[in-house]
Amino acid sequence: MNWSKIGRVLAETLKSFGRGDIILRLRMDKLFPFILHLFILAWISIWLSYKIEQTMLKMETNKATIEILQIDNAKKTFDIVELSRISTVEKMLQDEGSRVKAPDKPADILKK
């Protein structure tokens, strides 16, 4: 085994790699369209994975926001239902000093 020949071949390979003609030396110039196509497909796959990950992150964030808003909606609905009770309205009117109150007897039907 001649180490000087191996060193020379290795040096020539590194030089051709540096010059950019390694593809021609390895006779891969015929495969270049396929390599380019493979590179483009790999890049599209990585880009789509990134976009899917961003969409999933946004979905999780929106899901947490929806849960918080549902809790707030339930609280506000409860408050509104409580405010529509006659007893609550009477108490609020008394607190404000009004003399208005719920009728003691039902209203009479007027005839024409």
PDB file of N, CA and C in Angstrom:
ATOM      1  N   MET A   1       0.837  -1.156   0.000  1.00  0.00           N
ATOM      2  CA  MET A   1       0.000   0.000   0.000  1.00  0.00           C
ATOM      3  C   MET A   1       0.898   1.241   0.000  1.00  0.00           C
ATOM      4  N   ASN A   2       0.667   2.092  -0.962  1.00  0.00           N
ATOM      5  CA  ASN A   2       1.483   3.282  -1.120  1.00  0.00           C
ATOM      6  C   ASN A   2       0.735   4.483  -0.523  1.00  0.00           C
ATOM      7  N   TRP A   3       1.255   4.987   0.593  1.00  0.00           N
ATOM      8  CA  TRP A   3       0.587   6.077   1.304  1.00  0.00           C
ATOM      9  C   TRP A   3       0.673   7.392   0.539  1.00  0.00           C
ATOM     10  N   SER A   4       1.664   7.566  -0.256  1.00  0.00           N
ATOM     11  CA  SER A   4       1.779   8.823  -1.011  1.00  0.00           C
ATOM     12  C   SER A   4       0.695   8.913  -2.078  1.00  0.00           C
ATOM     13  N   LYS A   5       0.341   7.787  -2.708  1.00  0.00           N
ATOM     14  CA  LYS A   5      -0.738   7.794  -3.700  1.00  0.00           C
ATOM     15  C   LYS A   5      -2.085   8.067  -3.035  1.00  0.00           C
ATOM     16  N   ILE A   6      -2.298   7.462  -1.879  1.00  0.00           N
ATOM     17  CA  ILE A   6      -3.552   7.685  -1.142  1.00  0.00           C
ATOM     18  C   ILE A   6      -3.653   9.149  -0.729  1.00  0.00           C
ATOM     19  N   GLY A   7      -2.548   9.715  -0.278  1.00  0.00           N
ATOM     20  CA  GLY A   7      -2.528  11.126   0.101  1.00  0.00           C
ATOM     21  C   GLY A   7      -2.792  12.029  -1.077  1.00  0.00           C
ATOM     22  N   ARG A   8      -2.199  11.662  -2.260  1.00  0.00           N
ATOM     23  CA  ARG A   8      -2.413  12.460  -3.459  1.00  0.00           C
ATOM     24  C   ARG A   8      -3.878  12.404  -3.901  1.00  0.00           C
ATOM     25  N   VAL A   9      -4.481  11.212  -3.866  1.00  0.00           N
ATOM     26  CA  VAL A   9      -5.888  11.054  -4.251  1.00  0.00           C
ATOM     27  C   VAL A   9      -6.785  11.838  -3.291  1.00  0.00           C
ATOM     28  N   LEU A  10      -6.462  11.759  -2.018  1.00  0.00           N
ATOM     29  CA  LEU A  10      -7.243  12.489  -1.023  1.00  0.00           C
ATOM     30  C   LEU A  10      -7.107  14.001  -1.232  1.00  0.00           C
ATOM     31  N   ALA A  11      -5.903  14.448  -1.528  1.00  0.00           N
ATOM     32  CA  ALA A  11      -5.675  15.875  -1.780  1.00  0.00           C
ATOM     33  C   ALA A  11      -6.409  16.327  -3.028  1.00  0.00           C
ATOM     34  N   GLU A  12      -6.365  15.517  -4.094  1.00  0.00           N
ATOM     35  CA  GLU A  12      -7.083  15.866  -5.329  1.00  0.00           C
ATOM     36  C   GLU A  12      -8.595  15.907  -5.096  1.00  0.00           C
ATOM     37  N   THR A  13      -9.091  14.973  -4.282  1.00  0.00           N
ATOM     38  CA  THR A  13     -10.526  14.949  -3.970  1.00  0.00           C
ATOM     39  C   THR A  13     -10.917  16.206  -3.211  1.00  0.00           C
ATOM     40  N   LEU A  14     -10.120  16.600  -2.226  1.00  0.00           N
ATOM     41  CA  LEU A  14     -10.415  17.820  -1.473  1.00  0.00           C
ATOM     42  C   LEU A  14     -10.332  19.066  -2.358  1.00  0.00           C
ATOM     43  N   LYS A  15      -9.347  19.087  -3.272  1.00  0.00           N
ATOM     44  CA  LYS A  15      -9.244  20.226  -4.199  1.00  0.00           C
ATOM     45  C   LYS A  15     -10.447  20.305  -5.121  1.00  0.00           C
ATOM     46  N   SER A  16     -10.883  19.126  -5.652  1.00  0.00           N
ATOM     47  CA  SER A  16     -12.044  19.124  -6.551  1.00  0.00           C
ATOM     48  C   SER A  16     -13.315  19.500  -5.790  1.00  0.00           C
ATOM     49  N   PHE A  17     -13.360  19.123  -4.534  1.00  0.00           N
ATOM     50  CA  PHE A  17     -14.501  19.520  -3.702  1.00  0.00           C
ATOM     51  C   PHE A  17     -14.507  21.031  -3.505  1.00  0.00           C
ATOM     52  N   GLY A  18     -13.347  21.597  -3.278  1.00  0.00           N
ATOM     53  CA  GLY A  18     -13.220  23.042  -3.109  1.00  0.00           C
ATOM     54  C   GLY A  18     -13.538  23.804  -4.382  1.00  0.00           C
ATOM     55  N   ARG A  19     -13.133  23.264  -5.535  1.00  0.00           N
ATOM     56  CA  ARG A  19     -13.422  23.919  -6.811  1.00  0.00           C
ATOM     57  C   ARG A  19     -14.864  23.708  -7.236  1.00  0.00           C
ATOM     58  N   GLY A  20     -15.501  22.684  -6.718  1.00  0.00           N
ATOM     59  CA  GLY A  20     -16.889  22.412  -7.055  1.00  0.00           C
ATOM     60  C   GLY A  20     -17.067  21.431  -8.195  1.00  0.00           C
ATOM     61  N   ASP A  21     -16.033  20.797  -8.662  1.00  0.00           N
ATOM     62  CA  ASP A  21     -16.194  19.839  -9.751  1.00  0.00           C
ATOM     63  C   ASP A  21     -16.170  18.391  -9.257  1.00  0.00           C
ATOM     64  N   ILE A  22     -16.473  18.188  -7.981  1.00  0.00           N
ATOM     65  CA  ILE A  22     -16.531  16.835  -7.416  1.00  0.00           C
ATOM     66  C   ILE A  22     -17.661  16.030  -8.057  1.00  0.00           C
ATOM     67  N   ILE A  23     -18.735  16.724  -8.424  1.00  0.00           N
ATOM     68  CA  ILE A  23     -19.873  16.038  -9.049  1.00  0.00           C
ATOM     69  C   ILE A  23     -19.452  15.466 -10.400  1.00  0.00           C
ATOM     70  N   LEU A  24     -18.656  16.237 -11.147  1.00  0.00           N
ATOM     71  CA  LEU A  24     -18.183  15.743 -12.443  1.00  0.00           C
ATOM     72  C   LEU A  24     -17.199  14.605 -12.265  1.00  0.00           C
ATOM     73  N   ARG A  25     -16.328  14.677 -11.263  1.00  0.00           N
ATOM     74  CA  ARG A  25     -15.346  13.609 -11.025  1.00  0.00           C
ATOM     75  C   ARG A  25     -16.028  12.300 -10.636  1.00  0.00           C
ATOM     76  N   LEU A  26     -17.139  12.403  -9.893  1.00  0.00           N
ATOM     77  CA  LEU A  26     -17.851  11.191  -9.475  1.00  0.00           C
ATOM     78  C   LEU A  26     -18.895  10.757 -10.503  1.00  0.00           C
ATOM     79  N   ARG A  27     -18.952  11.429 -11.620  1.00  0.00           N
ATOM     80  CA  ARG A  27     -19.895  11.141 -12.715  1.00  0.00           C
ATOM     81  C   ARG A  27     -21.349  11.213 -12.251  1.00  0.00           C
ATOM     82  N   MET A  28     -21.620  12.213 -11.395  1.00  0.00           N
ATOM     83  CA  MET A  28     -22.983  12.394 -10.903  1.00  0.00           C
ATOM     84  C   MET A  28     -23.711  13.491 -11.672  1.00  0.00           C
ATOM     85  N   ASP A  29     -23.108  13.997 -12.752  1.00  0.00           N
ATOM     86  CA  ASP A  29     -23.725  15.071 -13.505  1.00  0.00           C
ATOM     87  C   ASP A  29     -25.029  14.623 -14.170  1.00  0.00           C
ATOM     88  N   LYS A  30     -25.140  13.333 -14.479  1.00  0.00           N
ATOM     89  CA  LYS A  30     -26.380  12.817 -15.064  1.00  0.00           C
ATOM     90  C   LYS A  30     -27.483  12.731 -14.012  1.00  0.00           C
ATOM     91  N   LEU A  31     -27.098  12.596 -12.764  1.00  0.00           N
ATOM     92  CA  LEU A  31     -28.074  12.478 -11.676  1.00  0.00           C
ATOM     93  C   LEU A  31     -28.461  13.832 -11.078  1.00  0.00           C
ATOM     94  N   PHE A  32     -27.842  14.900 -11.578  1.00  0.00           N
ATOM     95  CA  PHE A  32     -28.084  16.220 -10.982  1.00  0.00           C
ATOM     96  C   PHE A  32     -29.556  16.617 -10.960  1.00  0.00           C
ATOM     97  N   PRO A  33     -30.348  16.409 -12.042  1.00  0.00           N
ATOM     98  CA  PRO A  33     -31.779  16.770 -11.956  1.00  0.00           C
ATOM     99  C   PRO A  33     -32.506  16.007 -10.848  1.00  0.00           C
ATOM    100  N   PHE A  34     -32.152  14.745 -10.664  1.00  0.00           N
ATOM    101  CA  PHE A  34     -32.803  13.956  -9.615  1.00  0.00           C
ATOM    102  C   PHE A  34     -32.392  14.443  -8.217  1.00  0.00           C
ATOM    103  N   ILE A  35     -31.136  14.804  -8.074  1.00  0.00           N
ATOM    104  CA  ILE A  35     -30.654  15.332  -6.790  1.00  0.00           C
ATOM    105  C   ILE A  35     -31.328  16.662  -6.495  1.00  0.00           C
ATOM    106  N   LEU A  36     -31.444  17.519  -7.510  1.00  0.00           N
ATOM    107  CA  LEU A  36     -32.121  18.803  -7.336  1.00  0.00           C
ATOM    108  C   LEU A  36     -33.578  18.595  -6.973  1.00  0.00           C
ATOM    109  N   HIS A  37     -34.227  17.654  -7.648  1.00  0.00           N
ATOM    110  CA  HIS A  37     -35.624  17.343  -7.357  1.00  0.00           C
ATOM    111  C   HIS A  37     -35.775  16.838  -5.911  1.00  0.00           C
ATOM    112  N   LEU A  38     -34.878  15.979  -5.491  1.00  0.00           N
ATOM    113  CA  LEU A  38     -34.891  15.455  -4.129  1.00  0.00           C
ATOM    114  C   LEU A  38     -34.685  16.578  -3.114  1.00  0.00           C
ATOM    115  N   PHE A  39     -33.771  17.489  -3.409  1.00  0.00           N
ATOM    116  CA  PHE A  39     -33.533  18.627  -2.525  1.00  0.00           C
ATOM    117  C   PHE A  39     -34.775  19.497  -2.405  1.00  0.00           C
ATOM    118  N   ILE A  40     -35.441  19.754  -3.518  1.00  0.00           N
ATOM    119  CA  ILE A  40     -36.655  20.579  -3.489  1.00  0.00           C
ATOM    120  C   ILE A  40     -37.752  19.890  -2.690  1.00  0.00           C
ATOM    121  N   LEU A  41     -37.922  18.596  -2.882  1.00  0.00           N
ATOM    122  CA  LEU A  41     -38.934  17.854  -2.123  1.00  0.00           C
ATOM    123  C   LEU A  41     -38.631  17.858  -0.624  1.00  0.00           C
ATOM    124  N   ALA A  42     -37.368  17.703  -0.282  1.00  0.00           N
ATOM    125  CA  ALA A  42     -36.986  17.728   1.136  1.00  0.00           C
ATOM    126  C   ALA A  42     -37.254  19.107   1.731  1.00  0.00           C
ATOM    127  N   TRP A  43     -36.938  20.153   0.990  1.00  0.00           N
ATOM    128  CA  TRP A  43     -37.174  21.512   1.478  1.00  0.00           C
ATOM    129  C   TRP A  43     -38.663  21.774   1.663  1.00  0.00           C
ATOM    130  N   ILE A  44     -39.492  21.318   0.720  1.00  0.00           N
ATOM    131  CA  ILE A  44     -40.953  21.481   0.843  1.00  0.00           C
ATOM    132  C   ILE A  44     -41.464  20.710   2.053  1.00  0.00           C
ATOM    133  N   SER A  45     -40.949  19.515   2.272  1.00  0.00           N
ATOM    134  CA  SER A  45     -41.371  18.716   3.426  1.00  0.00           C
ATOM    135  C   SER A  45     -41.034  19.418   4.742  1.00  0.00           C
ATOM    136  N   ILE A  46     -39.843  19.954   4.833  1.00  0.00           N
ATOM    137  CA  ILE A  46     -39.445  20.681   6.054  1.00  0.00           C
ATOM    138  C   ILE A  46     -40.306  21.912   6.242  1.00  0.00           C
ATOM    139  N   TRP A  47     -40.565  22.654   5.176  1.00  0.00           N
ATOM    140  CA  TRP A  47     -41.381  23.865   5.254  1.00  0.00           C
ATOM    141  C   TRP A  47     -42.805  23.539   5.687  1.00  0.00           C
ATOM    142  N   LEU A  48     -43.393  22.475   5.103  1.00  0.00           N
ATOM    143  CA  LEU A  48     -44.752  22.076   5.486  1.00  0.00           C
ATOM    144  C   LEU A  48     -44.808  21.619   6.946  1.00  0.00           C
ATOM    145  N   SER A  49     -43.797  20.909   7.389  1.00  0.00           N
ATOM    146  CA  SER A  49     -43.756  20.488   8.800  1.00  0.00           C
ATOM    147  C   SER A  49     -43.712  21.699   9.723  1.00  0.00           C
ATOM    148  N   TYR A  50     -42.924  22.691   9.350  1.00  0.00           N
ATOM    149  CA  TYR A  50     -42.843  23.923  10.142  1.00  0.00           C
ATOM    150  C   TYR A  50     -44.192  24.620  10.187  1.00  0.00           C
ATOM    151  N   LYS A  51     -44.867  24.736   9.049  1.00  0.00           N
ATOM    152  CA  LYS A  51     -46.171  25.405   8.998  1.00  0.00           C
ATOM    153  C   LYS A  51     -47.212  24.628   9.803  1.00  0.00           C
ATOM    154  N   ILE A  52     -47.174  23.309   9.729  1.00  0.00           N
ATOM    155  CA  ILE A  52     -48.117  22.491  10.500  1.00  0.00           C
ATOM    156  C   ILE A  52     -47.882  22.689  11.993  1.00  0.00           C
ATOM    157  N   GLU A  53     -46.623  22.745  12.396  1.00  0.00           N
ATOM    158  CA  GLU A  53     -46.291  22.954  13.810  1.00  0.00           C
ATOM    159  C   GLU A  53     -46.784  24.324  14.283  1.00  0.00           C
ATOM    160  N   GLN A  54     -46.624  25.347  13.451  1.00  0.00           N
ATOM    161  CA  GLN A  54     -47.102  26.683  13.800  1.00  0.00           C
ATOM    162  C   GLN A  54     -48.628  26.701  13.918  1.00  0.00           C
ATOM    163  N   THR A  55     -49.316  26.002  13.026  1.00  0.00           N
ATOM    164  CA  THR A  55     -50.777  25.937  13.073  1.00  0.00           C
ATOM    165  C   THR A  55     -51.242  25.206  14.327  1.00  0.00           C
ATOM    166  N   MET A  56     -50.564  24.129  14.678  1.00  0.00           N
ATOM    167  CA  MET A  56     -50.944  23.388  15.885  1.00  0.00           C
ATOM    168  C   MET A  56     -50.727  24.236  17.137  1.00  0.00           C
ATOM    169  N   LEU A  57     -49.646  25.004  17.164  1.00  0.00           N
ATOM    170  CA  LEU A  57     -49.385  25.882  18.297  1.00  0.00           C
ATOM    171  C   LEU A  57     -50.469  26.943  18.413  1.00  0.00           C
ATOM    172  N   LYS A  58     -50.858  27.522  17.284  1.00  0.00           N
ATOM    173  CA  LYS A  58     -51.915  28.534  17.289  1.00  0.00           C
ATOM    174  C   LYS A  58     -53.243  27.917  17.736  1.00  0.00           C
ATOM    175  N   MET A  59     -53.496  26.670  17.308  1.00  0.00           N
ATOM    176  CA  MET A  59     -54.725  25.990  17.687  1.00  0.00           C
ATOM    177  C   MET A  59     -54.771  25.745  19.201  1.00  0.00           C
ATOM    178  N   GLU A  60     -53.666  25.326  19.786  1.00  0.00           N
ATOM    179  CA  GLU A  60     -53.617  25.101  21.232  1.00  0.00           C
ATOM    180  C   GLU A  60     -53.827  26.406  22.004  1.00  0.00           C
ATOM    181  N   THR A  61     -53.215  27.484  21.511  1.00  0.00           N
ATOM    182  CA  THR A  61     -53.390  28.782  22.153  1.00  0.00           C
ATOM    183  C   THR A  61     -54.843  29.223  22.083  1.00  0.00           C
ATOM    184  N   ASN A  62     -55.464  29.062  20.910  1.00  0.00           N
ATOM    185  CA  ASN A  62     -56.864  29.443  20.746  1.00  0.00           C
ATOM    186  C   ASN A  62     -57.778  28.570  21.594  1.00  0.00           C
ATOM    187  N   LYS A  63     -57.431  27.304  21.743  1.00  0.00           N
ATOM    188  CA  LYS A  63     -58.233  26.392  22.567  1.00  0.00           C
ATOM    189  C   LYS A  63     -58.236  26.843  24.031  1.00  0.00           C
ATOM    190  N   ALA A  64     -57.067  27.241  24.523  1.00  0.00           N
ATOM    191  CA  ALA A  64     -56.982  27.732  25.901  1.00  0.00           C
ATOM    192  C   ALA A  64     -57.774  29.025  26.056  1.00  0.00           C
ATOM    193  N   THR A  65     -57.699  29.905  25.066  1.00  0.00           N
ATOM    194  CA  THR A  65     -58.456  31.159  25.112  1.00  0.00           C
ATOM    195  C   THR A  65     -59.956  30.883  25.102  1.00  0.00           C
ATOM    196  N   ILE A  66     -60.394  29.931  24.298  1.00  0.00           N
ATOM    197  CA  ILE A  66     -61.823  29.588  24.231  1.00  0.00           C
ATOM    198  C   ILE A  66     -62.302  29.053  25.579  1.00  0.00           C
ATOM    199  N   GLU A  67     -61.499  28.238  26.242  1.00  0.00           N
ATOM    200  CA  GLU A  67     -61.903  27.716  27.551  1.00  0.00           C
ATOM    201  C   GLU A  67     -62.076  28.845  28.557  1.00  0.00           C
ATOM    202  N   ILE A  68     -61.155  29.802  28.559  1.00  0.00           N
ATOM    203  CA  ILE A  68     -61.258  30.952  29.470  1.00  0.00           C
ATOM    204  C   ILE A  68     -62.508  31.772  29.146  1.00  0.00           C
ATOM    205  N   LEU A  69     -62.761  31.993  27.864  1.00  0.00           N
ATOM    206  CA  LEU A  69     -63.930  32.782  27.467  1.00  0.00           C
ATOM    207  C   LEU A  69     -65.237  32.063  27.781  1.00  0.00           C
ATOM    208  N   GLN A  70     -65.251  30.735  27.713  1.00  0.00           N
ATOM    209  CA  GLN A  70     -66.459  29.990  28.072  1.00  0.00           C
ATOM    210  C   GLN A  70     -66.764  30.146  29.562  1.00  0.00           C
ATOM    211  N   ILE A  71     -65.735  30.143  30.386  1.00  0.00           N
ATOM    212  CA  ILE A  71     -65.930  30.341  31.825  1.00  0.00           C
ATOM    213  C   ILE A  71     -66.472  31.744  32.083  1.00  0.00           C
ATOM    214  N   ASP A  72     -65.885  32.759  31.419  1.00  0.00           N
ATOM    215  CA  ASP A  72     -66.383  34.131  31.575  1.00  0.00           C
ATOM    216  C   ASP A  72     -67.825  34.252  31.097  1.00  0.00           C
ATOM    217  N   ASN A  73     -68.148  33.575  29.992  1.00  0.00           N
ATOM    218  CA  ASN A  73     -69.512  33.613  29.473  1.00  0.00           C
ATOM    219  C   ASN A  73     -70.492  32.998  30.470  1.00  0.00           C
ATOM    220  N   ALA A  74     -70.121  31.891  31.087  1.00  0.00           N
ATOM    221  CA  ALA A  74     -71.000  31.258  32.081  1.00  0.00           C
ATOM    222  C   ALA A  74     -71.219  32.174  33.281  1.00  0.00           C
ATOM    223  N   LYS A  75     -70.152  32.858  33.736  1.00  0.00           N
ATOM    224  CA  LYS A  75     -70.295  33.782  34.870  1.00  0.00           C
ATOM    225  C   LYS A  75     -71.216  34.941  34.524  1.00  0.00           C
ATOM    226  N   LYS A  76     -71.033  35.524  33.333  1.00  0.00           N
ATOM    227  CA  LYS A  76     -71.868  36.664  32.935  1.00  0.00           C
ATOM    228  C   LYS A  76     -73.317  36.251  32.717  1.00  0.00           C
ATOM    229  N   THR A  77     -73.529  35.056  32.167  1.00  0.00           N
ATOM    230  CA  THR A  77     -74.895  34.558  31.993  1.00  0.00           C
ATOM    231  C   THR A  77     -75.563  34.375  33.354  1.00  0.00           C
ATOM    232  N   PHE A  78     -74.833  33.843  34.312  1.00  0.00           N
ATOM    233  CA  PHE A  78     -75.378  33.679  35.660  1.00  0.00           C
ATOM    234  C   PHE A  78     -75.732  35.036  36.265  1.00  0.00           C
ATOM    235  N   ASP A  79     -74.848  36.022  36.104  1.00  0.00           N
ATOM    236  CA  ASP A  79     -75.123  37.363  36.641  1.00  0.00           C
ATOM    237  C   ASP A  79     -76.354  37.985  35.995  1.00  0.00           C
ATOM    238  N   ILE A  80     -76.508  37.824  34.694  1.00  0.00           N
ATOM    239  CA  ILE A  80     -77.662  38.399  33.993  1.00  0.00           C
ATOM    240  C   ILE A  80     -78.948  37.717  34.427  1.00  0.00           C
ATOM    241  N   VAL A  81     -78.919  36.404  34.561  1.00  0.00           N
ATOM    242  CA  VAL A  81     -80.117  35.678  35.005  1.00  0.00           C
ATOM    243  C   VAL A  81     -80.481  36.096  36.423  1.00  0.00           C
ATOM    244  N   GLU A  82     -79.474  36.280  37.268  1.00  0.00           N
ATOM    245  CA  GLU A  82     -79.742  36.701  38.643  1.00  0.00           C
ATOM    246  C   GLU A  82     -80.329  38.113  38.683  1.00  0.00           C
ATOM    247  N   LEU A  83     -79.865  38.989  37.806  1.00  0.00           N
ATOM    248  CA  LEU A  83     -80.381  40.363  37.770  1.00  0.00           C
ATOM    249  C   LEU A  83     -81.810  40.436  37.256  1.00  0.00           C
ATOM    250  N   SER A  84     -82.269  39.438  36.528  1.00  0.00           N
ATOM    251  CA  SER A  84     -83.627  39.498  35.975  1.00  0.00           C
ATOM    252  C   SER A  84     -84.695  38.999  36.950  1.00  0.00           C
ATOM    253  N   ARG A  85     -84.310  38.539  38.105  1.00  0.00           N
ATOM    254  CA  ARG A  85     -85.292  38.113  39.111  1.00  0.00           C
ATOM    255  C   ARG A  85     -85.977  39.336  39.722  1.00  0.00           C
ATOM    256  N   ILE A  86     -87.228  39.172  40.006  1.00  0.00           N
ATOM    257  CA  ILE A  86     -88.002  40.286  40.568  1.00  0.00           C
ATOM    258  C   ILE A  86     -87.460  40.682  41.935  1.00  0.00           C
ATOM    259  N   SER A  87     -87.113  39.716  42.758  1.00  0.00           N
ATOM    260  CA  SER A  87     -86.624  40.034  44.100  1.00  0.00           C
ATOM    261  C   SER A  87     -85.312  40.812  44.036  1.00  0.00           C
ATOM    262  N   THR A  88     -84.456  40.474  43.105  1.00  0.00           N
ATOM    263  CA  THR A  88     -83.181  41.186  42.964  1.00  0.00           C
ATOM    264  C   THR A  88     -83.423  42.615  42.493  1.00  0.00           C
ATOM    265  N   VAL A  89     -84.369  42.780  41.548  1.00  0.00           N
ATOM    266  CA  VAL A  89     -84.688  44.122  41.047  1.00  0.00           C
ATOM    267  C   VAL A  89     -85.277  44.976  42.167  1.00  0.00           C
ATOM    268  N   GLU A  90     -86.179  44.371  42.961  1.00  0.00           N
ATOM    269  CA  GLU A  90     -86.763  45.106  44.103  1.00  0.00           C
ATOM    270  C   GLU A  90     -85.688  45.549  45.094  1.00  0.00           C
ATOM    271  N   LYS A  91     -84.760  44.657  45.399  1.00  0.00           N
ATOM    272  CA  LYS A  91     -83.690  44.979  46.337  1.00  0.00           C
ATOM    273  C   LYS A  91     -82.814  46.101  45.797  1.00  0.00           C
ATOM    274  N   MET A  92     -82.499  46.061  44.509  1.00  0.00           N
ATOM    275  CA  MET A  92     -81.688  47.118  43.907  1.00  0.00           C
ATOM    276  C   MET A  92     -82.423  48.460  43.941  1.00  0.00           C
ATOM    277  N   LEU A  93     -83.738  48.422  43.699  1.00  0.00           N
ATOM    278  CA  LEU A  93     -84.515  49.668  43.736  1.00  0.00           C
ATOM    279  C   LEU A  93     -84.571  50.219  45.165  1.00  0.00           C
ATOM    280  N   GLN A  94     -84.732  49.353  46.172  1.00  0.00           N
ATOM    281  CA  GLN A  94     -84.749  49.799  47.556  1.00  0.00           C
ATOM    282  C   GLN A  94     -83.401  50.388  47.961  1.00  0.00           C
ATOM    283  N   ASP A  95     -82.318  49.775  47.495  1.00  0.00           N
ATOM    284  CA  ASP A  95     -80.979  50.295  47.799  1.00  0.00           C
ATOM    285  C   ASP A  95     -80.779  51.690  47.217  1.00  0.00           C
ATOM    286  N   GLU A  96     -81.425  51.982  46.107  1.00  0.00           N
ATOM    287  CA  GLU A  96     -81.310  53.295  45.462  1.00  0.00           C
ATOM    288  C   GLU A  96     -82.300  54.301  46.052  1.00  0.00           C
ATOM    289  N   GLY A  97     -83.174  53.842  46.919  1.00  0.00           N
ATOM    290  CA  GLY A  97     -84.127  54.739  47.573  1.00  0.00           C
ATOM    291  C   GLY A  97     -85.414  54.941  46.797  1.00  0.00           C
ATOM    292  N   SER A  98     -85.740  54.048  45.900  1.00  0.00           N
ATOM    293  CA  SER A  98     -86.958  54.181  45.115  1.00  0.00           C
ATOM    294  C   SER A  98     -88.125  53.538  45.854  1.00  0.00           C
ATOM    295  N   ARG A  99     -89.328  54.046  45.593  1.00  0.00           N
ATOM    296  CA  ARG A  99     -90.516  53.476  46.224  1.00  0.00           C
ATOM    297  C   ARG A  99     -91.206  52.465  45.317  1.00  0.00           C
ATOM    298  N   VAL A 100     -90.671  52.234  44.169  1.00  0.00           N
ATOM    299  CA  VAL A 100     -91.261  51.280  43.232  1.00  0.00           C
ATOM    300  C   VAL A 100     -91.012  49.871  43.751  1.00  0.00           C
ATOM    301  N   LYS A 101     -92.082  49.044  43.669  1.00  0.00           N
ATOM    302  CA  LYS A 101     -91.950  47.657  44.085  1.00  0.00           C
ATOM    303  C   LYS A 101     -92.872  46.790  43.255  1.00  0.00           C
ATOM    304  N   ALA A 102     -92.751  45.498  43.399  1.00  0.00           N
ATOM    305  CA  ALA A 102     -93.578  44.564  42.632  1.00  0.00           C
ATOM    306  C   ALA A 102     -95.019  44.686  43.109  1.00  0.00           C
ATOM    307  N   PRO A 103     -95.983  44.494  42.215  1.00  0.00           N
ATOM    308  CA  PRO A 103     -97.394  44.608  42.628  1.00  0.00           C
ATOM    309  C   PRO A 103     -97.777  43.506  43.615  1.00  0.00           C
ATOM    310  N   ASP A 104     -98.698  43.869  44.511  1.00  0.00           N
ATOM    311  CA  ASP A 104     -99.161  42.891  45.503  1.00  0.00           C
ATOM    312  C   ASP A 104    -100.169  41.913  44.912  1.00  0.00           C
ATOM    313  N   LYS A 105    -100.982  42.395  43.986  1.00  0.00           N
ATOM    314  CA  LYS A 105    -101.985  41.527  43.347  1.00  0.00           C
ATOM    315  C   LYS A 105    -101.798  41.600  41.842  1.00  0.00           C
ATOM    316  N   PRO A 106    -102.249  40.588  41.137  1.00  0.00           N
ATOM    317  CA  PRO A 106    -102.095  40.604  39.682  1.00  0.00           C
ATOM    318  C   PRO A 106    -102.910  41.738  39.054  1.00  0.00           C
ATOM    319  N   ALA A 107    -102.508  42.145  37.881  1.00  0.00           N
ATOM    320  CA  ALA A 107    -103.185  43.231  37.192  1.00  0.00           C
ATOM    321  C   ALA A 107    -104.578  42.803  36.734  1.00  0.00           C
ATOM    322  N   ASP A 108    -105.483  43.769  36.740  1.00  0.00           N
ATOM    323  CA  ASP A 108    -106.863  43.509  36.285  1.00  0.00           C
ATOM    324  C   ASP A 108    -106.917  43.627  34.771  1.00  0.00           C
ATOM    325  N   ILE A 109    -107.785  42.837  34.162  1.00  0.00           N
ATOM    326  CA  ILE A 109    -107.965  42.887  32.708  1.00  0.00           C
ATOM    327  C   ILE A 109    -109.059  43.904  32.443  1.00  0.00           C
ATOM    328  N   LEU A 110    -108.741  44.873  31.636  1.00  0.00           N
ATOM    329  CA  LEU A 110    -109.696  45.911  31.280  1.00  0.00           C
ATOM    330  C   LEU A 110    -110.528  45.470  30.097  1.00  0.00           C
ATOM    331  N   LYS A 111    -111.837  45.721  30.203  1.00  0.00           N
ATOM    332  CA  LYS A 111    -112.756  45.351  29.103  1.00  0.00           C
ATOM    333  C   LYS A 111    -113.116  46.606  28.346  1.00  0.00           C
ATOM    334  N   LYS A 112    -113.326  46.452  27.058  1.00  0.00           N
ATOM    335  CA  LYS A 112    -113.716  47.596  26.236  1.00  0.00           C
ATOM    336  C   LYS A 112    -115.178  47.836  26.282  1.00  0.00           C
TER     337      LYS A 112
END
